[in-house]
CSV table of C-alpha atoms in Angstrom, one decimal:
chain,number,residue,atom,x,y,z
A,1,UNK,CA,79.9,127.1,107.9
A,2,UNK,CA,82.4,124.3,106.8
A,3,UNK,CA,82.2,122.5,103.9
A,4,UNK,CA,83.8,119.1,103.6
A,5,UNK,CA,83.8,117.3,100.0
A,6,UNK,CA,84.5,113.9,99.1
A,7,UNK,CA,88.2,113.4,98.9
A,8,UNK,CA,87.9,110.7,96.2
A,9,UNK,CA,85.2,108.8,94.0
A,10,UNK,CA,83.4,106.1,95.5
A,11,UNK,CA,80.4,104.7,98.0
A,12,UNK,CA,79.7,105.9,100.9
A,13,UNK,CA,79.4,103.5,103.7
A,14,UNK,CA,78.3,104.1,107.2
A,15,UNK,CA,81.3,103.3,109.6
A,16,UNK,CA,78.9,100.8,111.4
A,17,UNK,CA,79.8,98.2,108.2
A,18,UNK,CA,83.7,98.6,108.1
A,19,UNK,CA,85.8,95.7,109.1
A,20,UNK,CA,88.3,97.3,111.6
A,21,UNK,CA,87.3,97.6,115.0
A,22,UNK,CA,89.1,101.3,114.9
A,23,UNK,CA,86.6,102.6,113.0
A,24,UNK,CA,83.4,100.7,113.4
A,25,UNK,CA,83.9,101.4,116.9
A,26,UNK,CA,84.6,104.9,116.6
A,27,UNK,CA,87.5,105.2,118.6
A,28,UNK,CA,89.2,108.1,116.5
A,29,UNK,CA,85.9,109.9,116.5
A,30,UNK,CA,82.7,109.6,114.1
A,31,UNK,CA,83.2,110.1,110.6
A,32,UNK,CA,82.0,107.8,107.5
A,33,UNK,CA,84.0,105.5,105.1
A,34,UNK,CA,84.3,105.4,101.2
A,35,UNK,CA,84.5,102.3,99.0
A,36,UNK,CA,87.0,104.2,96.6
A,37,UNK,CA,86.4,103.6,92.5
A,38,UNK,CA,89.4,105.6,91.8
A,39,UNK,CA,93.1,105.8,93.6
A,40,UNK,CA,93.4,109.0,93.7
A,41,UNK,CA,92.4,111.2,97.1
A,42,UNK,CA,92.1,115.0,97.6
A,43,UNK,CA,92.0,117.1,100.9
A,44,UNK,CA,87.9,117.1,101.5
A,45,UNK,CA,88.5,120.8,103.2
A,46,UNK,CA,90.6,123.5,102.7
A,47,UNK,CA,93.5,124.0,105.4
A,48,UNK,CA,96.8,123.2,106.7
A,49,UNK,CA,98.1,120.0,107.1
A,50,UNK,CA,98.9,119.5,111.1
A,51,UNK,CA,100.6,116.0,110.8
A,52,UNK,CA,101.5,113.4,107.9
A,53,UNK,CA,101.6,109.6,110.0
A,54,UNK,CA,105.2,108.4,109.6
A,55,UNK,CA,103.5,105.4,107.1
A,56,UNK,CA,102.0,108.3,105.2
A,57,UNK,CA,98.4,106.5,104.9
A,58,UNK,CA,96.8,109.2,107.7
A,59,UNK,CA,97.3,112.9,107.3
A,60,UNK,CA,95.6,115.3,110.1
A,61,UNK,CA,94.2,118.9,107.9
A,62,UNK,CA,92.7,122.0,110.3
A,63,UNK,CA,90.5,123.9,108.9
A,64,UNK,CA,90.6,127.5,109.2
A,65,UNK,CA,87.8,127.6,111.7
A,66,UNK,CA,89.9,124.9,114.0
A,67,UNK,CA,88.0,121.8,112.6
A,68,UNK,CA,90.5,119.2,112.2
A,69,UNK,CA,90.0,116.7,110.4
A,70,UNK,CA,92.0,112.4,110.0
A,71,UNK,CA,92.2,111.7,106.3
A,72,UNK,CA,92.8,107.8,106.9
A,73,UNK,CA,93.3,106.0,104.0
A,74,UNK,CA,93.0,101.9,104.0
A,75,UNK,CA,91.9,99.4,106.9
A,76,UNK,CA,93.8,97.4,109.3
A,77,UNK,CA,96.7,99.5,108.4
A,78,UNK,CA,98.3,98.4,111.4
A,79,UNK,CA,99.0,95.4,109.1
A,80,UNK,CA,101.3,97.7,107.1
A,81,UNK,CA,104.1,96.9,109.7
A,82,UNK,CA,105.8,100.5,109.7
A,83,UNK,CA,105.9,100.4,105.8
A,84,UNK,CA,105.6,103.3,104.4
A,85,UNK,CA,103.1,104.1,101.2
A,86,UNK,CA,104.1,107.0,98.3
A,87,UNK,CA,102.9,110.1,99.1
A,88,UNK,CA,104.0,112.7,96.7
A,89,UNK,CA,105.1,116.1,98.0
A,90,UNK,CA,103.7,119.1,96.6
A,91,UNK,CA,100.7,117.8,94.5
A,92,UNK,CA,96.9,117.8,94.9
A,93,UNK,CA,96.5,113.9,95.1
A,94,UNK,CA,97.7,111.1,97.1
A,95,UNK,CA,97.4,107.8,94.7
A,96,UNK,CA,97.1,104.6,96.3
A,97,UNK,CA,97.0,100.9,96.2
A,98,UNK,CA,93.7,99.3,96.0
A,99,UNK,CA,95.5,96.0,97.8
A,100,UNK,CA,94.8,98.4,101.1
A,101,UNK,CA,91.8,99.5,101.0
């Protein structure tokens, strides 16, 4: 059995209520949305991370059952035009902007 934590503090909220199509539609899969209260986020599993997005606000984490799993942080990030965000090497937390989210 897998367990998969929150990777930050915040609401929950069903993908059905999120603003870009992406998502509400499901078209990178099911999953849920959080309304973060904090900046920092934190792998929700254990495992290896398979692929950092060149803009650094998606990472892609297997599991070590083969679950993989899109860490996708912000909305209509296609907005971001190719710019990248700070993602710090080698630490437990990825801290964001708000102004994304």
């Amino acid at each position: 059995m897998e367990i998969c934590y929150s990777p930050l503090v915040g609401k929950a909220v069903n993908l059905d209520h999120v603003a870009d199509e992406m998502f509400s539609q499901r078209m990178l899969g099911d999953g849920m949305a959080i309304a973060p209260e904090a900046r920092e986020v934190y792998s929700p599993v254990a495992g290896e991370i398979t692929m950092v997005y060149e803009t650094q606000h998606a990472i892609g984490i297997k599991t070590e059952t083969g679950i993989e799993i899109l860490l996708h942080i912000g909305i209509d990030t296609v907005m971001l035009g190719g710019e990248r965000r700070s993602t710090p090497r080698c630490r437990s937390a990825i801290t964001f902007s708000p102004a994304i989210c």
